[in-house]
mmCIF file of C-alpha atoms and ligand atoms in Angstrom:
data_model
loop_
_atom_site.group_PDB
_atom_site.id
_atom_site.type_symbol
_atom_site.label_atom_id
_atom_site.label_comp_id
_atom_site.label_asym_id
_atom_site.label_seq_id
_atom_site.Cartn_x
_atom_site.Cartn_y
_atom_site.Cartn_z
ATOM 1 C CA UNK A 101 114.499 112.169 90.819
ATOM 2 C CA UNK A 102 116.154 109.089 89.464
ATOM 3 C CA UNK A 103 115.365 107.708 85.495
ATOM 4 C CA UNK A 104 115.151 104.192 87.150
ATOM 5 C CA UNK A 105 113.585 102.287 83.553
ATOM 6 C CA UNK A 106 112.994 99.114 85.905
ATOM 7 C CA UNK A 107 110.633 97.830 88.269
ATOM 8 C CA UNK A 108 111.938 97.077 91.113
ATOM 9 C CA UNK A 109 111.933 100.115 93.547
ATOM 10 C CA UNK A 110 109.928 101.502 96.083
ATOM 11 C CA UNK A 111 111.138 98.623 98.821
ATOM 12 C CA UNK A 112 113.040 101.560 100.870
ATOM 13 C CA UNK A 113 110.104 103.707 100.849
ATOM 14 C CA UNK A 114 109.943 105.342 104.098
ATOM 15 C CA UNK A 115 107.592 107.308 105.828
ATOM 16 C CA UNK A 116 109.965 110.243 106.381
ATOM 17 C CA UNK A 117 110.915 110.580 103.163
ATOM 18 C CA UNK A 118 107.381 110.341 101.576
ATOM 19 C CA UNK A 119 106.345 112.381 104.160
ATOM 20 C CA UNK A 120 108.798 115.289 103.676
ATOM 21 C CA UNK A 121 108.247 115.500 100.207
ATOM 22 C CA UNK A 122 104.789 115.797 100.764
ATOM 23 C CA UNK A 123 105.490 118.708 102.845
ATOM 24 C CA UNK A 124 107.251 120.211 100.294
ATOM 25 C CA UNK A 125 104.653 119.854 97.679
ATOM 26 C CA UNK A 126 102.009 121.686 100.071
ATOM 27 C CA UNK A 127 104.466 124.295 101.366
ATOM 28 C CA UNK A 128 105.074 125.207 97.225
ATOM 29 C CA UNK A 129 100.872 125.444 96.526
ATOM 30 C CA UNK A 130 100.905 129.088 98.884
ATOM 31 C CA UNK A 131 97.405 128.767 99.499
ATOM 32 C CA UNK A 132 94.766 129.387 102.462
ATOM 33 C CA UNK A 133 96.095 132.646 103.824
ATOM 34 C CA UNK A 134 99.503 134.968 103.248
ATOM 35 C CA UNK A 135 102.579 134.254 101.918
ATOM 36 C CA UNK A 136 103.787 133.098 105.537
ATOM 37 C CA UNK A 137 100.249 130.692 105.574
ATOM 38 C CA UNK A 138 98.247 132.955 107.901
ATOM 39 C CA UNK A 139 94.552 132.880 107.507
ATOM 40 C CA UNK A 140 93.508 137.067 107.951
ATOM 41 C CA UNK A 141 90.319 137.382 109.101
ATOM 42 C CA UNK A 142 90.575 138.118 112.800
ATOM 43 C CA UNK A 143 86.790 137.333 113.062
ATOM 44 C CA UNK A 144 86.990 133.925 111.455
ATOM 45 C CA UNK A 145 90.072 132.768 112.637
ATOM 46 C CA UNK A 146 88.651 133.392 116.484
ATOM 47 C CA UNK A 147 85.452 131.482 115.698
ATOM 48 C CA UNK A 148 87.127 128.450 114.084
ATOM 49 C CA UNK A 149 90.247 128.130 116.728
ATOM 50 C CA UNK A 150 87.278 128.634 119.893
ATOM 51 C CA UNK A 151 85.359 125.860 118.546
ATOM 52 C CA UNK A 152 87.687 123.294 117.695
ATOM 53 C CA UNK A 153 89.583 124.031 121.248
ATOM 54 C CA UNK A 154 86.166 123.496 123.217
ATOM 55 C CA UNK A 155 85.792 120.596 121.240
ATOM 56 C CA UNK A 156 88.705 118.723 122.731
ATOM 57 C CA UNK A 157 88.084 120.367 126.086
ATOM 58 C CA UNK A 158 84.566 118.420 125.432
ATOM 59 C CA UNK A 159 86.479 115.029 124.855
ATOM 60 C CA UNK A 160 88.948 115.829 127.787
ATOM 61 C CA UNK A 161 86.028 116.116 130.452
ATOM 62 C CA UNK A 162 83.780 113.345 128.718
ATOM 63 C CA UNK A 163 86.369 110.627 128.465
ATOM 64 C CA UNK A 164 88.122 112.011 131.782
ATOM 65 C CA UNK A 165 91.538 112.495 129.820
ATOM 66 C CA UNK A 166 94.700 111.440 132.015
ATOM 67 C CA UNK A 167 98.149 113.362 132.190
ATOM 68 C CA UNK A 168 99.580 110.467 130.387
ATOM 69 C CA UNK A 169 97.611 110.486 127.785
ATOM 70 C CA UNK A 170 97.926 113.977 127.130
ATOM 71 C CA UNK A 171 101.492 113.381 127.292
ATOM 72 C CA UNK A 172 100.850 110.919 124.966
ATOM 73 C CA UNK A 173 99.060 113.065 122.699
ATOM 74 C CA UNK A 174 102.163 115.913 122.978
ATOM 75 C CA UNK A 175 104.518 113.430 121.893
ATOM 76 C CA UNK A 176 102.686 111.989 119.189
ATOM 77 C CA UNK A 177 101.825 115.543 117.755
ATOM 78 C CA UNK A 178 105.363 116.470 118.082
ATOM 79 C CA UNK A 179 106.454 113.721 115.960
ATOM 80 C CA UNK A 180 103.574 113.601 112.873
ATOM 81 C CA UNK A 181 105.314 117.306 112.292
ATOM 82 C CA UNK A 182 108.917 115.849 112.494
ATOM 83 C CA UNK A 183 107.924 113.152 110.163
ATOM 84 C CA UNK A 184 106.358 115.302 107.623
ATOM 85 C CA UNK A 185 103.217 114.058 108.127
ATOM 86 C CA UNK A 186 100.741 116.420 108.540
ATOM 87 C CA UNK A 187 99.642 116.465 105.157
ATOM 88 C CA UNK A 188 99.471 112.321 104.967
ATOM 89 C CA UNK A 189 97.000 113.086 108.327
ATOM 90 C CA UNK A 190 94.875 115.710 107.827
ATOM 91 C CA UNK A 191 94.528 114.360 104.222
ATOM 92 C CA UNK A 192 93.326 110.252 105.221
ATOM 93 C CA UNK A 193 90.995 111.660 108.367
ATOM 94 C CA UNK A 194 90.016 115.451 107.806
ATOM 95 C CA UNK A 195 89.799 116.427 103.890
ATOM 96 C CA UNK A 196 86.936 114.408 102.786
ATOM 97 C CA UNK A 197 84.430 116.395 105.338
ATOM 98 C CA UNK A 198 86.167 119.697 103.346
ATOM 99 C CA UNK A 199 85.405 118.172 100.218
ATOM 100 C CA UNK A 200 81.307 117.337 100.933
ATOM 101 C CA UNK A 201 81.359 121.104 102.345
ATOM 102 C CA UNK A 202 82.952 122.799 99.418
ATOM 103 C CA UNK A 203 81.306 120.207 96.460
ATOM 104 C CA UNK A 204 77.830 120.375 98.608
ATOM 105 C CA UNK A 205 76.076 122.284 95.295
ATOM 106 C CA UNK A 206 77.724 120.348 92.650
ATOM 107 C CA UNK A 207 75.150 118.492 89.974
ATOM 108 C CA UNK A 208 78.160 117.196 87.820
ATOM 109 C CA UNK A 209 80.656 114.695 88.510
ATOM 110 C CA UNK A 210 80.926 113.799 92.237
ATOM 111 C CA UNK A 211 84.435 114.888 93.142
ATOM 112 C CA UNK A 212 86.598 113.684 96.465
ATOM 113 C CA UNK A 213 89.506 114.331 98.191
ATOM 114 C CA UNK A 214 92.865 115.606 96.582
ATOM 115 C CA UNK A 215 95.226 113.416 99.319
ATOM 116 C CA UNK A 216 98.633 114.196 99.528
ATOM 117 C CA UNK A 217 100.317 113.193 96.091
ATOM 118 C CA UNK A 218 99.203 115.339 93.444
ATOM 119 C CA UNK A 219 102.210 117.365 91.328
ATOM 120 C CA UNK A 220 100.958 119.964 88.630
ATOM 121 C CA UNK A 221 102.193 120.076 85.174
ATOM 122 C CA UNK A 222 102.468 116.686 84.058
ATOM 123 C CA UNK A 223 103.518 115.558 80.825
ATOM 124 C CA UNK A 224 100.440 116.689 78.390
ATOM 125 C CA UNK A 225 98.647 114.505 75.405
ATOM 126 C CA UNK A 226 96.424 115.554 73.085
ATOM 127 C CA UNK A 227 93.046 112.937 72.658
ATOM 128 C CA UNK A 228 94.810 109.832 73.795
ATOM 129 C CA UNK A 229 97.574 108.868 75.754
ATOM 130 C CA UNK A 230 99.484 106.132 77.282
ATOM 131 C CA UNK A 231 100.536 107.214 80.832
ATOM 132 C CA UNK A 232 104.263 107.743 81.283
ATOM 133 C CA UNK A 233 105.538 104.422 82.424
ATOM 134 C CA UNK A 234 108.530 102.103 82.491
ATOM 135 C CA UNK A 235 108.994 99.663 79.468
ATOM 136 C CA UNK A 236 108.273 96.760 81.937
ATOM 137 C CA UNK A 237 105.765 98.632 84.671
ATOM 138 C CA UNK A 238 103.786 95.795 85.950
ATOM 139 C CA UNK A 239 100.128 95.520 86.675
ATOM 140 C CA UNK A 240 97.290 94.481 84.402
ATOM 141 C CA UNK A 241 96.927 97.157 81.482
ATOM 142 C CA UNK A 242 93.631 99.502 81.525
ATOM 143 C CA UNK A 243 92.041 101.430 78.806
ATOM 144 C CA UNK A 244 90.032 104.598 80.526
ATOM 145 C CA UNK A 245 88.062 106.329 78.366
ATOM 146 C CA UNK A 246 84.934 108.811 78.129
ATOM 147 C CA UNK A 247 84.144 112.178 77.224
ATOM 148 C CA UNK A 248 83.680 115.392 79.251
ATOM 149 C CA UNK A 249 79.974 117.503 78.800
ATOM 150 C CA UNK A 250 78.500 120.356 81.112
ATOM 151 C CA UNK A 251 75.599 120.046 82.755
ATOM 152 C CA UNK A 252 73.930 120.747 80.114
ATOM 153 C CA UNK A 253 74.912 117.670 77.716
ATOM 154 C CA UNK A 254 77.741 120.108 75.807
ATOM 155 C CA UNK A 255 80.376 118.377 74.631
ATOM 156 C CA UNK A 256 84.148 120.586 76.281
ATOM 157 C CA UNK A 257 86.831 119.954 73.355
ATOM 158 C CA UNK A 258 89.902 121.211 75.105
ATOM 159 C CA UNK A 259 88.861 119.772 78.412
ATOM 160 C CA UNK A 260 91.840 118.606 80.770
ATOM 161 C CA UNK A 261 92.251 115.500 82.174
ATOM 162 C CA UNK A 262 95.039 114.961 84.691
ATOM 163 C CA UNK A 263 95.415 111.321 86.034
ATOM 164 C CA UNK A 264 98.261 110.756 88.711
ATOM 165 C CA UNK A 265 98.165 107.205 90.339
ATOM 166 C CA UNK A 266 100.818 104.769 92.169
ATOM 167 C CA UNK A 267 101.759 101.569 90.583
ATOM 168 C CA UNK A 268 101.212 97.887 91.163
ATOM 169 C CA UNK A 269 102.836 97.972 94.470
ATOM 170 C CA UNK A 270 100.944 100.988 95.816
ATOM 171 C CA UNK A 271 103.967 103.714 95.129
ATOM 172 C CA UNK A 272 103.391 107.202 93.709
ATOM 173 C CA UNK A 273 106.521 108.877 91.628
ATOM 174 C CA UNK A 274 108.186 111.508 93.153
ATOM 175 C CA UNK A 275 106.867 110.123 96.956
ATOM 176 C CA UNK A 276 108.996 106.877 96.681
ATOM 177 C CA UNK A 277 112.990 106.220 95.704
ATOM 178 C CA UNK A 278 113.997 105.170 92.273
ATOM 179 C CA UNK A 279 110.670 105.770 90.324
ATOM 180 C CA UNK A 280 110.965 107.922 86.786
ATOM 181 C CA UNK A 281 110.000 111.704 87.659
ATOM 182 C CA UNK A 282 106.795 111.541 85.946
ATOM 183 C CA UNK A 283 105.734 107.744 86.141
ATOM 184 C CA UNK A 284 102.144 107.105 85.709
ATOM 185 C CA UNK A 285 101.434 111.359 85.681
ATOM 186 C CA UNK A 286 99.813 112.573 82.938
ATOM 187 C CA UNK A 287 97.387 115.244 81.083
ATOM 188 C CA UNK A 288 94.977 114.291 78.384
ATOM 189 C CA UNK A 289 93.306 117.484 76.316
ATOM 190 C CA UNK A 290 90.294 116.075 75.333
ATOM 191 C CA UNK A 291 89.399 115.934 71.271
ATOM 192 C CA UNK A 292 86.758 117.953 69.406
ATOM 193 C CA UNK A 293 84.144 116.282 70.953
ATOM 194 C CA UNK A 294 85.139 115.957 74.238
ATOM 195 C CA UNK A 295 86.712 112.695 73.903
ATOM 196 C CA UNK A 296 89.442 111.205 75.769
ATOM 197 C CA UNK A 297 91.496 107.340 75.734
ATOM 198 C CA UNK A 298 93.790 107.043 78.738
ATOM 199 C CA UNK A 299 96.237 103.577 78.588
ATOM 200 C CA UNK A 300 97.529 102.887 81.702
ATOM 201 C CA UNK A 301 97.701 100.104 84.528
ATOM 202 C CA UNK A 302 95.602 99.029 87.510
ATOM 203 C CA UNK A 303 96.883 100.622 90.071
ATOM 204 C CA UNK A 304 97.493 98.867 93.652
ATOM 205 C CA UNK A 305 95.737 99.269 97.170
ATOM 206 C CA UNK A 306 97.868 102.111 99.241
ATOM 207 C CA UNK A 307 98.461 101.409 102.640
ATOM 208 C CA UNK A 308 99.724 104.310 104.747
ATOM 209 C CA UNK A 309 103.017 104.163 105.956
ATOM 210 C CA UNK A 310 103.199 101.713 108.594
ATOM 211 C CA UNK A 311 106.785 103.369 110.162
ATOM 212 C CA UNK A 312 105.482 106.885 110.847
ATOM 213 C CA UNK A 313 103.351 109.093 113.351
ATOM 214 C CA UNK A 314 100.446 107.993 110.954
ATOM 215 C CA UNK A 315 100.851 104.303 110.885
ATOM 216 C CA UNK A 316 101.755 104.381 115.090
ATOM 217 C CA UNK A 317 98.307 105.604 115.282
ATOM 218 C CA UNK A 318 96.514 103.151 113.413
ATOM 219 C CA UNK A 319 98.696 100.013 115.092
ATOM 220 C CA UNK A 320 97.493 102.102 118.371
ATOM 221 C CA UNK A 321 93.849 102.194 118.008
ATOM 222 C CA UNK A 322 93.472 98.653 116.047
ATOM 223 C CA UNK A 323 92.377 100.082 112.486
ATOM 224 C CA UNK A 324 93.601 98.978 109.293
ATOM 225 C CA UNK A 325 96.155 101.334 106.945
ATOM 226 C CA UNK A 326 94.576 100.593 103.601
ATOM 227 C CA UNK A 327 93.455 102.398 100.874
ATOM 228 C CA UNK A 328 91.445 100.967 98.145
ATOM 229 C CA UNK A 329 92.950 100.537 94.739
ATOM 230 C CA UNK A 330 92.307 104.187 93.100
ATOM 231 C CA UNK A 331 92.950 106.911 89.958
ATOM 232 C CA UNK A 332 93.266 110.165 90.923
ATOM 233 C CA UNK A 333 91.822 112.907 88.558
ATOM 234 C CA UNK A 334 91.367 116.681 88.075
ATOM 235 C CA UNK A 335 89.047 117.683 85.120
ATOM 236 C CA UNK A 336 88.809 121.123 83.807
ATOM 237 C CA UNK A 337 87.533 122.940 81.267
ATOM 238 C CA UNK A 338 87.563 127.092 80.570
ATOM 239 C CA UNK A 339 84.291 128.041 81.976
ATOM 240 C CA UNK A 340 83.508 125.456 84.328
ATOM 241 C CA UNK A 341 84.446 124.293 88.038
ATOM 242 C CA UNK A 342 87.563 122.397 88.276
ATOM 243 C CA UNK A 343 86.542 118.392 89.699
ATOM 244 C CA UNK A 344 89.076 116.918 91.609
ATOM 245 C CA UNK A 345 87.830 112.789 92.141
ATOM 246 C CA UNK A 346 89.216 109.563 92.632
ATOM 247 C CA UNK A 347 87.817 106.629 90.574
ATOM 248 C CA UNK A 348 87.917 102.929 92.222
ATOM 249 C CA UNK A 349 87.353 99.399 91.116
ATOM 250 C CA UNK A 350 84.485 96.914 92.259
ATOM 251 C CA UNK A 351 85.150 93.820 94.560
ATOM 252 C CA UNK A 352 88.345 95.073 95.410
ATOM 253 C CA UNK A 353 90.081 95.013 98.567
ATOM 254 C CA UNK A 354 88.477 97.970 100.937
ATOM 255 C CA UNK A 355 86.325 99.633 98.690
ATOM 256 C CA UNK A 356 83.868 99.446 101.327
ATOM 257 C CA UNK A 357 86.108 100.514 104.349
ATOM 258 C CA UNK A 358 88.866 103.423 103.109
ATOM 259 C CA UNK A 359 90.707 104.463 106.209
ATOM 260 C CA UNK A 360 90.395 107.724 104.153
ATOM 261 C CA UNK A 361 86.656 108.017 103.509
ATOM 262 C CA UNK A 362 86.419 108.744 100.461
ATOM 263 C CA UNK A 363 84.795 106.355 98.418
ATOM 264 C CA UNK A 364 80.796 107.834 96.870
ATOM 265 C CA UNK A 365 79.000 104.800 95.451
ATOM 266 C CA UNK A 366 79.025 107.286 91.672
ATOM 267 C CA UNK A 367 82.948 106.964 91.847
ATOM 268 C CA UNK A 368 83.317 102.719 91.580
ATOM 269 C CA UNK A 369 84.229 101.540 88.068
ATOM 270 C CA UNK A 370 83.524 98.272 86.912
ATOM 271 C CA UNK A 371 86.169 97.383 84.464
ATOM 272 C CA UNK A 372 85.533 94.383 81.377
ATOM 273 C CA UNK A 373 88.041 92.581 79.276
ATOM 274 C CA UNK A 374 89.904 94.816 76.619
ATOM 275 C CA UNK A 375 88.095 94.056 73.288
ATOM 276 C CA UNK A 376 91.324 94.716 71.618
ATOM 277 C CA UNK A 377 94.421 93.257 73.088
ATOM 278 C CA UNK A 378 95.166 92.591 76.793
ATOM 279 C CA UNK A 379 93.815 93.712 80.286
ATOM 280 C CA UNK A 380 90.920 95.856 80.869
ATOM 281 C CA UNK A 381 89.251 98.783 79.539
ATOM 282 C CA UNK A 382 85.593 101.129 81.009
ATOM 283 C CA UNK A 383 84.414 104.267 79.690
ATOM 284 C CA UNK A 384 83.605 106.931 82.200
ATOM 285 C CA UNK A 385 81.844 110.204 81.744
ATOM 286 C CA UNK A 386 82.779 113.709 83.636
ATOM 287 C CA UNK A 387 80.432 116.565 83.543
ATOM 288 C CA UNK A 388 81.272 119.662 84.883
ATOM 289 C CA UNK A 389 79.549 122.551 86.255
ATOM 290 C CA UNK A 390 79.644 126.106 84.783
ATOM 291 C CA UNK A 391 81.188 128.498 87.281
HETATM 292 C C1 MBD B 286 96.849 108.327 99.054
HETATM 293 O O1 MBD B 286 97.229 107.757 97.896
HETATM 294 C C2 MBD B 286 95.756 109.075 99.046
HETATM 295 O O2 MBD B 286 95.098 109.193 97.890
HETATM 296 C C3 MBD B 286 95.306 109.683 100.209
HETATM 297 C C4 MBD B 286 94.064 110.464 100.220
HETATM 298 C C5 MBD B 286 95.998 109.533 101.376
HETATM 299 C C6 MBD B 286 97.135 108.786 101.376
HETATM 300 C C7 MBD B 286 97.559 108.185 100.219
HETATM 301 FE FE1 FE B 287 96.168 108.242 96.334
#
């Protein structure tokens, strides 16, 4: 990583480069089966791969599939793995039906998908924080505050809140050139009553990257590569289920059409002027459920 202390990067983001460090990220995380990533139950693993093969073989007969466009297909699979973008792709148009699956029970805080971009062990604050950011980041400054209960109404002092999000231009540190290591990353240990102040900035829309496997697809079938404006967040506390969620902003730009899905009506923030000082500020509640 570079200590860039201006804003001005990002413009040779690439979708290779994003991609393969997303790649990385994943590969490092060891999870969902062995050390080499194989899933062990015989029994499962049968059930699963049966399924989702005679589900294409379903599409293939429906839709009378040609040769070219399974060639088609081929080549297009072939590259999404040489562009490191497997996680970018199963994260925008398969996670969020893993998340409703796994969250299904919750009755605290709705959570969402992960995506691609999370790093672990951010720079950590205790109460109140201002994220990690250059001395001129741009974007309009936003004060995020709440306080984190269990189901039952119990205030969690010690509660974490990790907050990753890209900046005004829509670029995450550590997935784009020339941004500091840990630019708008950060951990918040909420006070004794559960408390937490978070200063940061609005982030920007994302839009996929338009020069990969990904973006190839959406220019192919005629959808849109936008994300809406969003803060990703994992909340924890000792003794209750970790939340992983995405907060987002009303009236902006595709709120109501994510290419990822993963907008919940409980997750849209709606932001007033900072009493004190400039930009924005809303308080927003977590509660978490006991495991
Ligand atoms: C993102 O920022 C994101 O949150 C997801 C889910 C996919 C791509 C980019
Ligand atoms: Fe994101």
């Amino acid at each position: 990583m570079t200590d860039a202390t201006t804003a001005t990067t990002g413009a040779a983001a690439t979708a290779a480069a994003s991609g393969a460090a997303a790649t990385e990220r994943f590969r490092s995380k060891r999870t969902g089966g062995d050390a080499a990533g194989n899933a062990t139950d015989t029994r499962r693993v049968d059930t699963l791969a049966t399924e989702v093969l005679a589900a294409v073989h379903e599409v293939i007969r429906r839709q009378r599939v040609s040769y070219a466009e399974y060639d088609a297909l081929k080549s297009w699979l072939i590259q999404v793995g040489q562009d490191g973008e497997w996680p970018l792709f199963l994260d925008v148009w398969v996670e969020h039906v893993v998340e409703e699956v796994a969250n299904a029970d919750r009755l605290g805080s709705k959570g969402t998908i992960e995506g691609p971009y999370y790093v672990p062990g951010s720079p950590s604050f205790d109460g109140a924080a201002t994220l990690p950011m250059r001395p001129d980041e741009p974007g309009v400054p936003l004060l995020f505050q709440g306080r984190v209960t269990s189901v039952d109404g119990t205030p969690l002092p010690g509660a974490r809140i990790e907050m990753w999000h890209a900046d005004a231009e829509g670029f995450y540190s550590q997935y784009a050139p020339g941004l500091p290591e840990w630019n708008l990353r950060g951990t918040v240990v909420a006070d004794g009553r559960g408390g937490f102040a978070i200063r940061t900035v609005e982030p920007a829309p994302y839009q996929i990257p338009t020069d990969g496997s990904c973006g190839r697809l959406i220019a192919a079938a005629g959808w849109h590569a936008w994300r809406p404006a969003h803060l990703h967040l994992k909340v924890s506390a000792p003794g209750h289920q970790l939340v992983t969620t995405q907060l987002y902003f009303r009236g902006t730009s595709h709120v109501e059409d994510d290419i990822a899905s993963a907008v919940k009506p409980e997750l849209v923030l709606s932001p007033v002027a900072a009493r004190d000082g400039a930009g924005k500020e809303v308080t927003h509640d977590f509660v978490l459920d006991r495991i």
